[in-house]
Structure formats: structure tokens, C-alpha cells
PDB file of C-alpha atoms and ligand atoms in Angstrom:
ATOM      1  CA  MET A   1       1.385  -6.968  21.634  1.00 84.00           C
ATOM      2  CA  GLN A   2      -0.775  -8.676  19.021  1.00 89.00           C
ATOM      3  CA  LEU A   3      -1.940  -6.527  16.162  1.00 94.00           C
ATOM      4  CA  VAL A   4      -4.024  -7.449  13.117  1.00 96.00           C
ATOM      5  CA  PHE A   5      -2.845  -6.198   9.728  1.00 96.00           C
ATOM      6  CA  ALA A   6      -6.044  -6.062   7.667  1.00 95.00           C
ATOM      7  CA  THR A   7      -4.781  -7.399   4.376  1.00 92.00           C
ATOM      8  CA  HIS A   8      -5.183 -10.519   2.256  1.00 90.00           C
ATOM      9  CA  ASN A   9      -2.094  -9.548   0.251  1.00 87.00           C
ATOM     10  CA  GLN A  10       0.719 -11.924   1.202  1.00 84.00           C
ATOM     11  CA  ASN A  11       3.365  -9.689  -0.446  1.00 82.00           C
ATOM     12  CA  LYS A  12       2.322  -6.764   1.697  1.00 83.00           C
ATOM     13  CA  LEU A  13       2.265  -8.895   4.833  1.00 87.00           C
ATOM     14  CA  GLU A  14       5.834 -10.050   4.175  1.00 84.00           C
ATOM     15  CA  GLU A  15       6.980  -6.471   3.475  1.00 80.00           C
ATOM     16  CA  VAL A  16       5.477  -5.201   6.709  1.00 86.00           C
ATOM     17  CA  LYS A  17       6.633  -8.120   8.884  1.00 86.00           C
ATOM     18  CA  LYS A  18      10.220  -7.207   7.999  1.00 83.00           C
ATOM     19  CA  LEU A  19       9.645  -3.721   9.429  1.00 80.00           C
ATOM     20  CA  THR A  20       7.851  -4.784  12.610  1.00 85.00           C
ATOM     21  CA  PRO A  21       9.757  -4.759  15.933  1.00 81.00           C
ATOM     22  CA  SER A  22       9.984  -8.087  17.739  1.00 84.00           C
ATOM     23  CA  ASN A  23       7.667  -7.043  20.591  1.00 84.00           C
ATOM     24  CA  ILE A  24       4.749  -6.792  18.153  1.00 87.00           C
ATOM     25  CA  THR A  25       3.192  -9.937  16.697  1.00 89.00           C
ATOM     26  CA  LEU A  26       1.458  -9.221  13.422  1.00 92.00           C
ATOM     27  CA  ILE A  27      -1.608 -11.355  12.742  1.00 92.00           C
ATOM     28  CA  SER A  28      -3.103 -11.657   9.289  1.00 92.00           C
ATOM     29  CA  LEU A  29      -6.798 -11.674   8.402  1.00 95.00           C
ATOM     30  CA  SER A  30      -6.707 -15.394   7.647  1.00 93.00           C
ATOM     31  CA  GLU A  31      -5.274 -16.066  11.115  1.00 92.00           C
ATOM     32  CA  ILE A  32      -8.353 -14.476  12.717  1.00 95.00           C
ATOM     33  CA  GLY A  33     -10.671 -16.358  10.359  1.00 95.00           C
ATOM     34  CA  CYS A  34     -11.601 -13.346   8.238  1.00 95.00           C
ATOM     35  CA  THR A  35     -11.789 -14.539   4.648  1.00 93.00           C
ATOM     36  CA  GLU A  36     -14.138 -11.936   3.203  1.00 90.00           C
ATOM     37  CA  ASP A  37     -13.009  -9.033   1.020  1.00 87.00           C
ATOM     38  CA  ILE A  38     -13.633  -5.860   2.982  1.00 88.00           C
ATOM     39  CA  PRO A  39     -15.370  -3.430   0.594  1.00 85.00           C
ATOM     40  CA  GLU A  40     -13.373  -0.287  -0.261  1.00 86.00           C
ATOM     41  CA  ILE A  41     -16.270   2.115  -0.725  1.00 90.00           C
ATOM     42  CA  GLY A  42     -14.665   5.294   0.623  1.00 95.00           C
ATOM     43  CA  LYS A  43     -13.978   8.430  -1.422  1.00 95.00           C
ATOM     44  CA  SER A  44     -10.366   8.798  -0.282  1.00 97.00           C
ATOM     45  CA  LEU A  45      -7.416   6.683   0.807  1.00 97.00           C
ATOM     46  CA  GLU A  46      -8.072   7.855   4.382  1.00 97.00           C
ATOM     47  CA  GLU A  47     -11.701   6.705   4.317  1.00 97.00           C
ATOM     48  CA  ASN A  48     -10.829   3.329   2.812  1.00 97.00           C
ATOM     49  CA  ALA A  49      -8.086   2.645   5.362  1.00 97.00           C
ATOM     50  CA  GLN A  50     -10.467   3.520   8.209  1.00 97.00           C
ATOM     51  CA  ILE A  51     -13.285   1.398   6.762  1.00 97.00           C
ATOM     52  CA  LYS A  52     -10.991  -1.658   6.666  1.00 96.00           C
ATOM     53  CA  ALA A  53      -9.540  -1.132  10.147  1.00 97.00           C
ATOM     54  CA  ASN A  54     -12.997  -0.466  11.629  1.00 97.00           C
ATOM     55  CA  TYR A  55     -14.435  -3.597  10.022  1.00 96.00           C
ATOM     56  CA  VAL A  56     -11.934  -5.788  11.859  1.00 96.00           C
ATOM     57  CA  THR A  57     -12.045  -3.915  15.157  1.00 96.00           C
ATOM     58  CA  GLU A  58     -15.854  -3.927  15.257  1.00 95.00           C
ATOM     59  CA  LYS A  59     -16.383  -7.501  14.064  1.00 95.00           C
ATOM     60  CA  TYR A  60     -13.487  -9.197  15.889  1.00 95.00           C
ATOM     61  CA  ASN A  61     -12.911  -6.753  18.757  1.00 95.00           C
ATOM     62  CA  LEU A  62      -9.163  -6.618  18.037  1.00 95.00           C
ATOM     63  CA  PRO A  63      -6.582  -3.848  17.652  1.00 95.00           C
ATOM     64  CA  CYS A  64      -5.951  -3.491  13.953  1.00 97.00           C
ATOM     65  CA  PHE A  65      -4.338  -1.405  11.275  1.00 97.00           C
ATOM     66  CA  ALA A  66      -5.206  -1.225   7.594  1.00 97.00           C
ATOM     67  CA  ASP A  67      -3.586   0.508   4.668  1.00 95.00           C
ATOM     68  CA  ASP A  68      -4.861   1.932   1.444  1.00 95.00           C
ATOM     69  CA  THR A  69      -2.557   2.879  -1.388  1.00 96.00           C
ATOM     70  CA  GLY A  70      -2.980   4.775  -4.610  1.00 98.00           C
ATOM     71  CA  LEU A  71      -0.738   5.501  -7.580  1.00 98.00           C
ATOM     72  CA  LEU A  72      -1.244   9.133  -8.612  1.00 98.00           C
ATOM     73  CA  VAL A  73      -0.032  10.125 -12.079  1.00 98.00           C
ATOM     74  CA  ASN A  74       0.340  13.868 -12.608  1.00 98.00           C
ATOM     75  CA  ALA A  75      -0.452  13.899 -16.347  1.00 98.00           C
ATOM     76  CA  LEU A  76      -3.676  12.017 -15.546  1.00 98.00           C
ATOM     77  CA  LYS A  77      -4.708  14.491 -12.820  1.00 98.00           C
ATOM     78  CA  GLY A  78      -4.043  11.990 -10.049  1.00 98.00           C
ATOM     79  CA  ALA A  79      -5.566   8.906 -11.701  1.00 98.00           C
ATOM     80  CA  PRO A  80      -5.755   6.019 -11.050  1.00 98.00           C
ATOM     81  CA  GLY A  81      -5.613   7.189  -7.396  1.00 97.00           C
ATOM     82  CA  ILE A  82      -8.130   5.414  -5.175  1.00 96.00           C
ATOM     83  CA  TYR A  83      -9.141   3.303  -8.173  1.00 95.00           C
ATOM     84  CA  SER A  84      -5.624   1.861  -8.646  1.00 96.00           C
ATOM     85  CA  ALA A  85      -6.669  -1.714  -7.820  1.00 93.00           C
ATOM     86  CA  ARG A  86      -9.474  -1.725 -10.396  1.00 94.00           C
ATOM     87  CA  TYR A  87      -8.120   0.734 -12.967  1.00 97.00           C
ATOM     88  CA  ALA A  88      -8.684  -1.649 -15.905  1.00 97.00           C
ATOM     89  CA  GLY A  89     -12.060  -2.733 -14.487  1.00 96.00           C
ATOM     90  CA  GLU A  90     -13.444  -5.006 -11.768  1.00 91.00           C
ATOM     91  CA  GLY A  91     -11.722  -8.385 -11.661  1.00 90.00           C
ATOM     92  CA  LYS A  92      -8.771  -7.221 -13.775  1.00 94.00           C
ATOM     93  CA  ASN A  93      -5.260  -8.062 -12.643  1.00 96.00           C
ATOM     94  CA  ALA A  94      -2.029  -6.113 -12.208  1.00 97.00           C
ATOM     95  CA  GLU A  95      -0.891  -6.840 -15.781  1.00 97.00           C
ATOM     96  CA  GLU A  96      -4.106  -5.378 -17.178  1.00 98.00           C
ATOM     97  CA  ASN A  97      -3.915  -2.347 -14.882  1.00 98.00           C
ATOM     98  CA  MET A  98      -0.331  -1.666 -15.999  1.00 98.00           C
ATOM     99  CA  ASN A  99      -1.252  -2.130 -19.668  1.00 98.00           C
ATOM    100  CA  LYS A 100      -4.058   0.391 -19.351  1.00 98.00           C
ATOM    101  CA  LEU A 101      -1.777   2.909 -17.669  1.00 98.00           C
ATOM    102  CA  LEU A 102       0.936   2.459 -20.314  1.00 98.00           C
ATOM    103  CA  ASP A 103      -1.691   2.970 -23.042  1.00 98.00           C
ATOM    104  CA  GLU A 104      -2.962   6.153 -21.367  1.00 98.00           C
ATOM    105  CA  LEU A 105       0.575   7.550 -21.240  1.00 98.00           C
ATOM    106  CA  VAL A 106       1.604   6.844 -24.841  1.00 97.00           C
ATOM    107  CA  ASN A 107       3.128  10.060 -26.270  1.00 94.00           C
ATOM    108  CA  ILE A 108       2.926  11.818 -22.898  1.00 97.00           C
ATOM    109  CA  THR A 109       6.241  13.265 -21.799  1.00 97.00           C
ATOM    110  CA  ASP A 110       5.400  14.141 -18.182  1.00 98.00           C
ATOM    111  CA  ARG A 111       5.617  10.658 -16.645  1.00 98.00           C
ATOM    112  CA  SER A 112       5.893  11.870 -13.034  1.00 98.00           C
ATOM    113  CA  ALA A 113       3.829  10.017 -10.438  1.00 98.00           C
ATOM    114  CA  HIS A 114       3.773   9.109  -6.794  1.00 98.00           C
ATOM    115  CA  PHE A 115       2.540   6.298  -4.629  1.00 98.00           C
ATOM    116  CA  LYS A 116       0.707   7.354  -1.484  1.00 98.00           C
ATOM    117  CA  THR A 117      -0.184   5.096   1.432  1.00 98.00           C
ATOM    118  CA  ILE A 118      -2.456   5.906   4.331  1.00 98.00           C
ATOM    119  CA  ILE A 119      -2.506   3.644   7.379  1.00 98.00           C
ATOM    120  CA  ALA A 120      -5.350   3.737   9.893  1.00 98.00           C
ATOM    121  CA  LEU A 121      -4.624   2.245  13.326  1.00 98.00           C
ATOM    122  CA  ASN A 122      -7.348   1.338  15.805  1.00 97.00           C
ATOM    123  CA  LEU A 123      -5.812   0.868  19.213  1.00 94.00           C
ATOM    124  CA  GLN A 124      -6.993   1.499  22.754  1.00 91.00           C
ATOM    125  CA  GLY A 125     -10.241   3.099  21.627  1.00 93.00           C
ATOM    126  CA  SER A 126      -8.837   5.664  19.227  1.00 94.00           C
ATOM    127  CA  THR A 127      -7.852   5.901  15.568  1.00 97.00           C
ATOM    128  CA  SER A 128      -4.534   7.312  14.307  1.00 97.00           C
ATOM    129  CA  LEU A 129      -3.546   7.973  10.683  1.00 98.00           C
ATOM    130  CA  PHE A 130      -0.058   7.738   9.166  1.00 98.00           C
ATOM    131  CA  ASP A 131       1.032   8.576   5.617  1.00 98.00           C
ATOM    132  CA  GLY A 132       3.898   7.850   3.266  1.00 98.00           C
ATOM    133  CA  ILE A 133       4.718   9.074  -0.238  1.00 98.00           C
ATOM    134  CA  VAL A 134       7.364   8.112  -2.794  1.00 98.00           C
ATOM    135  CA  GLU A 135       7.912  10.214  -5.919  1.00 98.00           C
ATOM    136  CA  GLY A 136       9.002   8.696  -9.199  1.00 98.00           C
ATOM    137  CA  GLU A 137       8.021   8.134 -12.803  1.00 98.00           C
ATOM    138  CA  ILE A 138       6.127   5.665 -14.959  1.00 98.00           C
ATOM    139  CA  ILE A 139       8.506   4.124 -17.478  1.00 98.00           C
ATOM    140  CA  SER A 140       7.284   2.961 -20.878  1.00 97.00           C
ATOM    141  CA  GLU A 141       7.889  -0.805 -20.462  1.00 97.00           C
ATOM    142  CA  LYS A 142       7.677  -3.370 -17.664  1.00 98.00           C
ATOM    143  CA  LEU A 143      11.006  -4.141 -16.033  1.00 98.00           C
ATOM    144  CA  GLY A 144      11.734  -6.603 -13.210  1.00 98.00           C
ATOM    145  CA  ASP A 145      10.106  -9.655 -11.688  1.00 95.00           C
ATOM    146  CA  ASP A 146       9.847  -8.849  -7.994  1.00 93.00           C
ATOM    147  CA  GLY A 147       7.220  -6.948  -6.036  1.00 90.00           C
ATOM    148  CA  PHE A 148       3.599  -6.681  -7.098  1.00 92.00           C
ATOM    149  CA  GLY A 149       0.998  -4.344  -8.561  1.00 96.00           C
ATOM    150  CA  TYR A 150       2.509  -1.488 -10.562  1.00 98.00           C
ATOM    151  CA  ASP A 151       6.089  -2.189  -9.396  1.00 97.00           C
ATOM    152  CA  PRO A 152       7.478  -3.126 -12.867  1.00 98.00           C
ATOM    153  CA  ILE A 153       6.587   0.282 -14.354  1.00 98.00           C
ATOM    154  CA  PHE A 154       7.380   2.563 -11.382  1.00 98.00           C
ATOM    155  CA  ARG A 155      10.902   3.929 -11.066  1.00 98.00           C
ATOM    156  CA  PRO A 156      11.486   5.878  -7.839  1.00 98.00           C
ATOM    157  CA  ASN A 157      13.410   9.159  -8.127  1.00 98.00           C
ATOM    158  CA  GLY A 158      17.150   8.720  -7.625  1.00 98.00           C
ATOM    159  CA  TYR A 159      17.177   5.107  -8.878  1.00 98.00           C
ATOM    160  CA  GLN A 160      17.868   3.498 -12.271  1.00 98.00           C
ATOM    161  CA  GLU A 161      15.719   0.461 -11.401  1.00 98.00           C
ATOM    162  CA  THR A 162      11.982  -0.045 -11.039  1.00 98.00           C
ATOM    163  CA  PHE A 163      10.488  -1.217  -7.742  1.00 98.00           C
ATOM    164  CA  ALA A 164      10.293  -4.692  -9.318  1.00 98.00           C
ATOM    165  CA  GLN A 165      14.079  -4.673  -9.870  1.00 98.00           C
ATOM    166  CA  LEU A 166      15.047  -3.416  -6.424  1.00 98.00           C
ATOM    167  CA  SER A 167      15.486  -5.730  -3.447  1.00 95.00           C
ATOM    168  CA  LEU A 168      12.649  -5.829  -0.940  1.00 89.00           C
ATOM    169  CA  ALA A 169      14.929  -4.215   1.653  1.00 90.00           C
ATOM    170  CA  THR A 170      15.683  -1.290  -0.661  1.00 95.00           C
ATOM    171  CA  LYS A 171      12.039  -0.919  -1.660  1.00 94.00           C
ATOM    172  CA  ASN A 172      10.962  -0.930   1.981  1.00 90.00           C
ATOM    173  CA  SER A 173      13.514   1.735   2.882  1.00 93.00           C
ATOM    174  CA  ILE A 174      12.144   4.266   0.365  1.00 97.00           C
ATOM    175  CA  SER A 175       8.592   3.217  -0.422  1.00 96.00           C
ATOM    176  CA  HIS A 176       5.276   4.871   0.394  1.00 97.00           C
ATOM    177  CA  ARG A 177       4.232   1.919   2.570  1.00 93.00           C
ATOM    178  CA  GLY A 178       7.688   1.653   4.179  1.00 92.00           C
ATOM    179  CA  LYS A 179       7.529   5.304   5.243  1.00 96.00           C
ATOM    180  CA  ALA A 180       3.976   5.024   6.576  1.00 96.00           C
ATOM    181  CA  ILE A 181       4.838   1.815   8.444  1.00 92.00           C
ATOM    182  CA  GLN A 182       7.911   3.451   9.978  1.00 93.00           C
ATOM    183  CA  LYS A 183       5.670   6.225  11.356  1.00 96.00           C
ATOM    184  CA  LEU A 184       3.266   3.590  12.674  1.00 95.00           C
ATOM    185  CA  MET A 185       6.096   1.681  14.373  1.00 90.00           C
ATOM    186  CA  ILE A 186       7.485   4.834  16.014  1.00 91.00           C
ATOM    187  CA  HIS A 187       3.985   5.496  17.377  1.00 92.00           C
ATOM    188  CA  LEU A 188       3.661   1.920  18.687  1.00 87.00           C
ATOM    189  CA  ARG A 189       7.103   2.063  20.331  1.00 81.00           C
ATOM    190  CA  GLN A 190       6.159   5.305  22.091  1.00 84.00           C
ATOM    191  CA  LEU A 191       2.956   3.713  23.365  1.00 79.00           C
ATOM    192  CA  SER A 192       4.660   0.605  24.684  1.00 68.00           C
ATOM    193  CA  ASN A 193       7.624   2.687  25.894  1.00 61.00           C
ATOM    194  CA  VAL A 194      10.298   0.421  24.405  1.00 46.00           C
TER     195      VAL A 194
HETATM  196  P1  IMP B   1      -4.200  -1.440  -2.043  1.00 84.02           P
HETATM  197  O1  IMP B   1      -4.642  -0.207  -1.395  1.00 84.02           O
HETATM  198  O2  IMP B   1      -3.090  -2.095  -1.339  1.00 84.02           O
HETATM  199  O3  IMP B   1      -5.350  -2.343  -2.363  1.00 84.02           O
HETATM  200  O4  IMP B   1      -3.530  -1.065  -3.424  1.00 84.02           O
HETATM  201  C1  IMP B   1      -4.228  -0.425  -4.444  1.00 84.02           C
HETATM  202  C2  IMP B   1      -3.547  -0.716  -5.771  1.00 84.02           C
HETATM  203  O5  IMP B   1      -2.221  -0.208  -5.738  1.00 84.02           O
HETATM  204  C3  IMP B   1      -3.425  -2.196  -6.137  1.00 84.02           C
HETATM  205  O6  IMP B   1      -3.591  -2.300  -7.525  1.00 84.02           O
HETATM  206  C4  IMP B   1      -2.027  -2.563  -5.758  1.00 84.02           C
HETATM  207  O7  IMP B   1      -1.519  -3.589  -6.556  1.00 84.02           O
HETATM  208  C5  IMP B   1      -1.300  -1.256  -5.994  1.00 84.02           C
HETATM  209  N1  IMP B   1      -0.186  -1.147  -5.055  1.00 84.02           N
HETATM  210  C6  IMP B   1      -0.259  -1.001  -3.715  1.00 84.02           C
HETATM  211  N2  IMP B   1       0.975  -0.978  -3.174  1.00 84.02           N
HETATM  212  C7  IMP B   1       1.835  -1.125  -4.226  1.00 84.02           C
HETATM  213  C8  IMP B   1       3.253  -1.207  -4.301  1.00 84.02           C
HETATM  214  O8  IMP B   1       3.997  -1.157  -3.306  1.00 84.02           O
HETATM  215  N3  IMP B   1       3.762  -1.360  -5.536  1.00 84.02           N
HETATM  216  C9  IMP B   1       2.999  -1.439  -6.664  1.00 84.02           C
HETATM  217  N4  IMP B   1       1.679  -1.384  -6.636  1.00 84.02           N
HETATM  218  C10 IMP B   1       1.096  -1.232  -5.417  1.00 84.02           C
END
């Protein structure tokens, strides 16, 4: 089965390909000729994931799944949440987003946070949602070179390392996106009866 993963993020694509069973061929947005940035104008992770999946299914008439992820920090009442990608402002990068978050948390002792991913799948005329959460904390400096986004400052519970210090295999086995993708893959296996 061919399935579009609606992302332009090469890191994410590589993460998810490693979790995809061999009977499913993941196709990226660039492979279907979609170069535009799909606007994330929803008010929740669920809405944004559905907007992205629907954009591809409606425009290209293809089965598709899309994810939306937020980092929710308890001391900041769930911020940056759905605004995680543009926390430091439009056009700002991951370094600037992390710097802003570290500044906001100076002198704050409750550093607990979680990543949450929602995946929306459009297949055979219906939409299904899958979620995944990983709990952890925001440390006070950036550690590690791997991963992307907020990985250098997020340490998952039960680990001494940040996501940027863990191997991709370990990150995938415990991460928000890994858990949501595993639910998606179980669903796809049930459908194709393999
Ligand atoms: P998106 O929903 O994938 O666009 O992600 C929203 C924001 O969360 C972006 O700033 C990403 O860099 C960040 N993000 C998403 N997934 C991860 C992750 O696995 N680790 C660190 N940051 C992430």
C-alpha cells in the first residue's frame, strides 16, 4: 500500500520510515510534487493534523496521514503547545524557540513537560486519529547533537539523556510520535490483515 506522510521534515520522515512495516510504502510530499507549506490554522493539534491530511487527500486524491505535535510545559499552562513551531515568532528557528523557552523557565523549579502528537489518517473514505504522549522535563541547558526541534532541552522521564543524546531507535521507542505511529501501524495492519 502507498501512503503519503504529509511532512516536509526530513528528520520526521526518517524516524517514521524506520517504524513502517515493509508492506507499506511511505511517500513524502516532495514525491507527489507538493512543495507548498500547508497552513496550520487549527485551534488544536487534532484540527491541525486533520487540516494537513485533508489538504493532501483533497488536492491529490491520495490516502494520507499527517501529524501535529506540541510541547506542553506545565509551569507555562501548556505553552508553547500548538504554537511550538513558532514560539519565538514567525520565521524563527529551533535554536530561538529553545532560547525563548529556557528564558521563560529561568528560576522556575517545576520543569515538567510533555510532548503530544496527534496523527490524522485519511484512508478509504474515513478519518482516524491516533495519539502519543511522552512525559519528561525541560533541562536548563542544551545537551546533544541529534534529533531536531526541542530535543536538546527535553529529557524524558526515566532517562539521564535528552532526546538529542539518545539514539534514534531509543527515541522512537519512547517518543510521542513513536507511540502515535505504533498505533497507526497496528490500525493499518488490521486493515490489510497482515
Ligand atoms: P510539528 O507539529 O511537527 O510542526 O512540530 C511542532 C514543533 O514541535 C516544531 O517546533 C518541532 O520542531 C517541534 N517538535 C516536533 N516533534 C519534535 C520532536 O520529536 N522533538 C523535538 N521537537 C519536536
